[in-house]
Coordinates of C-alpha atoms and ligand atoms in Angstrom, one line a residue:
X1 CA 77.6 93.0 92.9
X2 CA 78.5 91.9 96.6
X3 CA 77.8 93.9 99.6
X4 CA 80.3 95.3 102.0
X5 CA 79.6 96.0 105.9
X6 CA 79.8 99.5 107.1
X7 CA 79.1 101.0 110.2
X8 CA 75.5 102.3 108.6
X9 CA 74.9 98.8 107.4
X10 CA 75.8 96.8 104.1
X11 CA 76.5 98.8 101.1
X12 CA 76.7 97.6 97.7
X13 CA 80.5 97.6 96.7
X14 CA 79.8 99.3 93.6
X15 CA 79.0 102.3 95.5
X16 CA 82.0 102.6 97.4
X17 CA 84.0 104.8 95.2
X18 CA 87.3 106.0 96.1
X19 CA 88.6 103.7 99.2
X20 CA 91.5 104.5 101.6
X21 CA 91.9 100.9 102.9
X22 CA 94.0 101.6 106.1
X23 CA 93.0 104.7 108.2
X24 CA 92.5 105.6 111.9
X25 CA 89.8 108.4 112.8
X26 CA 89.8 108.0 116.7
X27 CA 92.4 106.0 118.6
X28 CA 94.2 106.0 121.7
X29 CA 97.7 104.7 121.6
X30 CA 99.1 107.1 124.3
X31 CA 98.6 104.9 127.3
X32 CA 101.4 102.6 125.5
X33 CA 103.3 105.4 123.7
X34 CA 103.9 107.8 126.3
X35 CA 104.9 110.6 126.3
X36 CA 104.0 111.0 122.7
X37 CA 100.6 112.5 123.2
X38 CA 100.1 113.1 119.5
X39 CA 99.0 109.2 119.3
X40 CA 95.7 110.1 120.5
X41 CA 92.9 111.2 118.9
X42 CA 89.2 110.8 120.5
X43 CA 87.8 114.1 119.5
X44 CA 85.1 112.9 117.2
X45 CA 84.2 116.4 115.9
X46 CA 88.0 117.0 115.0
X47 CA 88.0 113.7 113.1
X48 CA 84.7 114.4 111.3
X49 CA 85.8 117.7 110.2
X50 CA 89.1 116.3 108.9
X51 CA 87.4 113.2 107.2
X52 CA 85.1 115.9 105.3
X53 CA 88.3 117.1 103.6
X54 CA 88.6 113.5 102.0
X55 CA 84.8 113.7 101.1
X56 CA 85.2 117.1 99.7
X57 CA 88.0 116.2 97.4
X58 CA 85.9 113.2 95.9
X59 CA 86.9 110.4 98.4
X60 CA 83.9 108.3 99.7
X61 CA 84.9 105.4 101.9
X62 CA 87.7 104.8 104.5
X63 CA 88.5 101.4 105.9
X64 CA 89.1 102.3 109.9
X65 CA 91.5 99.6 110.9
X66 CA 91.5 100.8 114.7
X67 CA 91.3 97.4 116.7
X68 CA 89.6 96.9 120.1
X69 CA 93.0 97.5 122.0
X70 CA 93.5 100.7 120.3
X71 CA 90.2 102.2 121.9
X72 CA 88.2 101.7 118.9
X73 CA 84.9 103.9 119.1
X74 CA 82.0 102.4 117.3
X75 CA 79.6 104.9 118.1
X76 CA 81.5 107.9 117.1
X77 CA 82.3 106.1 113.9
X78 CA 78.6 106.0 113.2
X79 CA 78.1 109.6 114.1
X80 CA 80.9 110.5 111.8
X81 CA 79.8 108.6 109.0
X82 CA 76.2 110.2 109.1
X83 CA 77.7 113.8 109.4
X84 CA 80.1 113.4 106.7
X85 CA 78.3 110.9 104.2
X86 CA 81.6 108.7 104.1
X87 CA 81.3 105.1 104.1
X88 CA 83.3 104.0 107.3
X89 CA 84.3 100.2 107.3
X90 CA 85.0 99.3 111.1
X91 CA 87.4 96.7 112.0
X92 CA 87.7 94.0 114.7
X93 CA 90.7 92.2 116.1
X94 CA 93.8 93.1 118.5
X95 CA 96.7 95.2 117.5
X96 CA 100.3 93.9 118.8
X97 CA 101.7 92.8 122.2
X98 CA 102.3 95.9 124.2
X99 CA 98.7 96.9 123.6
X100 CA 97.0 94.0 124.5
X101 CA 95.0 93.7 127.8
X102 CA 96.6 91.3 130.5
X103 CA 93.8 88.8 130.0
X104 CA 95.1 88.1 126.4
X105 CA 97.7 86.1 127.7
X106 CA 95.5 83.4 129.3
X107 CA 92.6 83.3 127.0
X108 CA 92.3 80.4 124.3
X109 CA 92.6 80.7 120.6
X110 CA 88.9 79.4 120.7
X111 CA 87.8 82.1 123.0
X112 CA 89.3 84.9 120.9
X113 CA 87.8 83.7 117.8
X114 CA 84.3 83.4 119.3
X115 CA 84.6 86.9 120.0
X116 CA 85.7 88.0 116.6
X117 CA 82.9 86.1 114.9
X118 CA 80.3 87.4 117.5
X119 CA 81.2 90.8 116.6
X120 CA 81.3 90.2 113.3
X121 CA 78.0 88.4 113.0
X122 CA 75.9 90.5 115.7
X123 CA 78.0 93.9 115.8
X124 CA 78.4 96.0 118.9
X125 CA 75.3 98.0 119.6
X126 CA 74.1 96.7 116.1
X127 CA 77.5 98.3 114.6
X128 CA 79.2 95.4 112.5
X129 CA 82.8 95.2 111.5
X130 CA 83.7 94.8 107.8
X131 CA 87.2 93.7 108.1
X132 CA 89.7 91.8 110.5
X133 CA 92.6 94.1 111.6
X134 CA 95.0 95.5 111.8
X135 CA 96.7 92.3 113.4
X136 CA 100.2 93.2 114.0
X137 CA 103.4 92.1 115.6
X138 CA 105.6 94.4 117.9
X139 CA 109.1 93.1 116.8
X140 CA 110.3 91.4 113.8
X141 CA 108.9 88.2 114.6
X142 CA 105.5 86.8 115.8
X143 CA 105.5 86.7 119.5
X144 CA 103.6 83.6 121.1
X145 CA 100.4 85.7 122.3
X146 CA 100.5 87.4 118.7
X147 CA 100.6 84.0 117.3
X148 CA 97.2 83.1 119.0
X149 CA 95.7 86.4 117.8
X150 CA 96.9 85.7 114.0
X151 CA 95.2 82.1 114.6
X152 CA 92.0 83.6 116.0
X153 CA 92.1 86.2 113.0
X154 CA 92.5 83.4 110.5
X155 CA 89.8 81.3 112.1
X156 CA 87.4 84.1 112.1
X157 CA 87.9 84.9 108.7
X158 CA 87.2 81.3 107.5
X159 CA 84.1 81.5 109.5
X160 CA 82.8 84.8 108.0
X161 CA 84.9 85.6 104.8
X162 CA 85.9 88.9 106.0
X163 CA 89.5 90.0 104.6
X164 CA 92.4 90.2 107.0
X165 CA 94.8 93.2 107.0
X166 CA 98.0 93.0 109.0
X167 CA 100.5 95.6 110.6
X168 CA 103.9 94.5 109.4
X169 CA 106.1 97.4 110.3
X170 CA 109.7 98.2 109.2
X171 CA 111.0 94.6 108.9
X172 CA 110.1 91.5 106.7
X173 CA 107.9 90.2 109.4
X174 CA 104.8 90.0 106.8
X175 CA 106.3 86.8 105.7
X176 CA 106.2 85.2 109.2
X177 CA 102.6 86.6 109.7
X178 CA 101.3 84.9 106.5
X179 CA 103.1 81.5 107.5
X180 CA 100.7 81.6 110.7
X181 CA 97.7 82.5 108.5
X182 CA 98.4 79.9 105.8
X183 CA 98.9 77.0 108.7
X184 CA 95.4 77.8 109.6
X185 CA 94.3 77.2 106.0
X186 CA 93.8 81.0 104.8
X187 CA 93.8 81.7 101.1
X188 CA 96.4 84.3 101.4
X189 CA 94.8 86.4 98.4
X190 CA 92.4 87.4 101.1
X191 CA 95.2 88.9 103.4
X192 CA 96.5 92.4 103.1
X193 CA 100.2 93.1 104.2
X194 CA 100.5 96.6 105.5
X195 CA 103.0 99.3 106.0
X196 CA 105.0 97.7 103.1
X197 CA 106.5 101.3 102.4
X198 CA 108.2 101.0 105.8
X199 CA 110.3 98.1 104.5
X200 CA 111.0 99.4 101.0
X201 CA 112.5 96.4 99.5
X202 CA 111.5 94.9 95.9
X203 CA 112.5 91.4 97.1
X204 CA 110.1 91.5 100.1
X205 CA 107.3 92.9 98.2
X206 CA 107.8 90.3 95.5
X207 CA 107.8 87.4 97.9
X208 CA 104.6 88.6 99.4
X209 CA 103.2 88.8 96.0
X210 CA 104.5 85.3 95.1
X211 CA 102.3 84.0 98.2
X212 CA 99.2 85.8 96.8
X213 CA 98.7 88.5 99.2
X214 CA 98.0 92.3 98.8
X215 CA 101.0 94.5 99.2
X216 CA 99.8 97.7 100.9
X217 CA 101.9 101.0 100.8
X218 CA 100.0 102.9 103.5
X219 CA 102.0 105.6 105.0
X220 CA 101.5 108.0 101.9
X221 CA 101.3 111.4 103.8
X222 CA 103.7 113.6 101.9
X223 CA 105.7 114.4 105.0
X224 CA 109.0 114.1 103.1
X225 CA 110.1 114.5 99.8
X226 CA 112.4 111.6 99.6
X227 CA 109.5 109.2 101.0
X228 CA 107.2 110.4 98.4
X229 CA 109.6 109.6 95.7
X230 CA 110.4 106.2 97.1
X231 CA 106.8 105.4 97.6
X232 CA 106.3 106.4 93.9
X233 CA 109.2 104.3 92.8
X234 CA 107.9 101.2 94.7
X235 CA 104.4 101.6 93.2
X236 CA 106.0 102.1 89.5
X237 CA 108.4 99.2 90.2
X238 CA 105.5 96.9 91.0
X239 CA 103.3 98.1 88.3
X240 CA 106.0 97.4 85.3
X241 CA 106.4 94.0 86.8
X242 CA 102.5 93.4 86.2
X243 CA 101.3 93.6 89.8
X244 CA 99.0 96.8 89.2
X245 CA 95.9 94.8 90.5
X246 CA 97.6 93.5 93.7
X247 CA 98.7 97.0 95.1
X248 CA 96.8 98.9 97.7
X249 CA 97.4 102.7 98.9
X250 CA 96.4 104.5 102.0
X251 CA 97.8 106.9 104.5
X252 CA 97.4 105.6 107.9
X253 CA 96.9 109.0 109.8
X254 CA 97.5 107.5 113.4
X255 CA 98.8 110.6 114.7
X256 CA 97.3 114.2 115.2
X257 CA 100.3 115.8 113.8
X258 CA 99.3 114.3 110.4
X259 CA 96.0 116.1 110.5
X260 CA 95.5 119.5 108.9
X261 CA 94.5 121.0 112.1
X262 CA 98.1 120.3 113.3
X263 CA 99.9 121.2 110.1
X264 CA 99.7 117.8 108.5
X265 CA 98.3 116.9 105.0
X266 CA 95.4 115.4 106.2
X267 CA 92.9 112.8 104.5
X268 CA 92.8 114.3 101.1
X269 CA 96.6 114.2 100.3
X270 CA 96.3 110.8 98.5
X271 CA 93.5 111.7 96.2
X272 CA 94.9 115.1 95.3
X273 CA 98.5 115.8 95.6
X274 CA 99.9 112.4 95.7
X275 CA 97.4 111.2 92.8
X276 CA 98.9 114.2 90.6
X277 CA 102.4 113.1 91.4
X278 CA 101.4 109.3 90.1
X279 CA 100.0 111.2 86.9
X280 CA 103.4 112.9 86.6
X281 CA 105.4 109.7 87.1
X282 CA 103.4 108.3 84.0
X283 CA 100.4 106.6 85.4
X284 CA 97.3 106.7 83.4
X285 CA 93.9 107.7 85.1
X286 CA 92.6 104.3 84.6
X287 CA 95.7 102.9 86.4
X288 CA 94.9 105.1 89.2
X289 CA 91.4 104.3 89.7
X290 CA 92.5 100.4 89.6
X291 CA 94.8 101.5 92.5
X292 CA 92.1 103.5 94.6
X293 CA 88.7 102.3 93.8
X294 CA 88.9 98.8 92.2
X295 CA 91.5 97.1 94.3
X296 CA 90.3 98.0 97.8
X297 CA 86.8 97.2 96.7
X298 CA 88.1 93.8 95.4
X299 CA 90.0 93.2 98.5
X300 CA 86.9 93.9 100.6
X301 CA 84.7 91.9 98.9
X302 CA 87.2 89.0 98.7
X303 CA 87.3 88.7 94.8
Ligands
ZN1 ZN1 99.5 99.7 111.8

């Protein structure tokens, strides 16, 4: 069995258990999203106690897709992993244009690629990333500087083999992002198109699957009943068309109000309440294990 890089070092992929493939523990989007203070969680003790609820509910691994420009905190991630026992897979990359530092406009693709590859190979203070992303766009198109970041992500993927995970919000922009990665020679079966439930159109999801990419429904938080019903329909529609093995599910808790401390459903929602909703919708336990354990493991090892 292949190994996956976590903040505590390589872990045999068969030991990862249940995996949430698109999460944030510690992040700071506040400097861009002002005045929405909720887009900032920098308290490692709070993040650890929230993640503990997931571990207590049977979860064991999260993919932490907070990028360099979202204030990724590698040392706290290591401390949280040691404290909770959860496997945490750290990412590398840059998010989307408003978050980039000014130097991103004049650095070359080659320089950005080197930074990613160096981080992946040598780590930061010895802590090594296990995925590239979330690589995003701000609008419904890929801007020139975002295109450069996508190309650097593609080249780093080709050198290191790490999967790429995309931020593709509320439009069909995932297709344009795949175009850039494909031009660079990326096998799109190694690419996750995130936030597909924010553009809940079957034609879009089928087009992504047709290109070979993973379709990720990752805003599963139980905040609104209509949203939960929509997500269940998206999942069951794709399963009925034979795509059970190409779907990923996660929660993307990128706001403090989604944590239990602030009244949200927290990290355990998907593996408890939402899991029960999937059973009520007719999914078998075996199908659910495929969705929350086997698929994200296969994504991480590049099967
Ligand atoms: Zn995102």
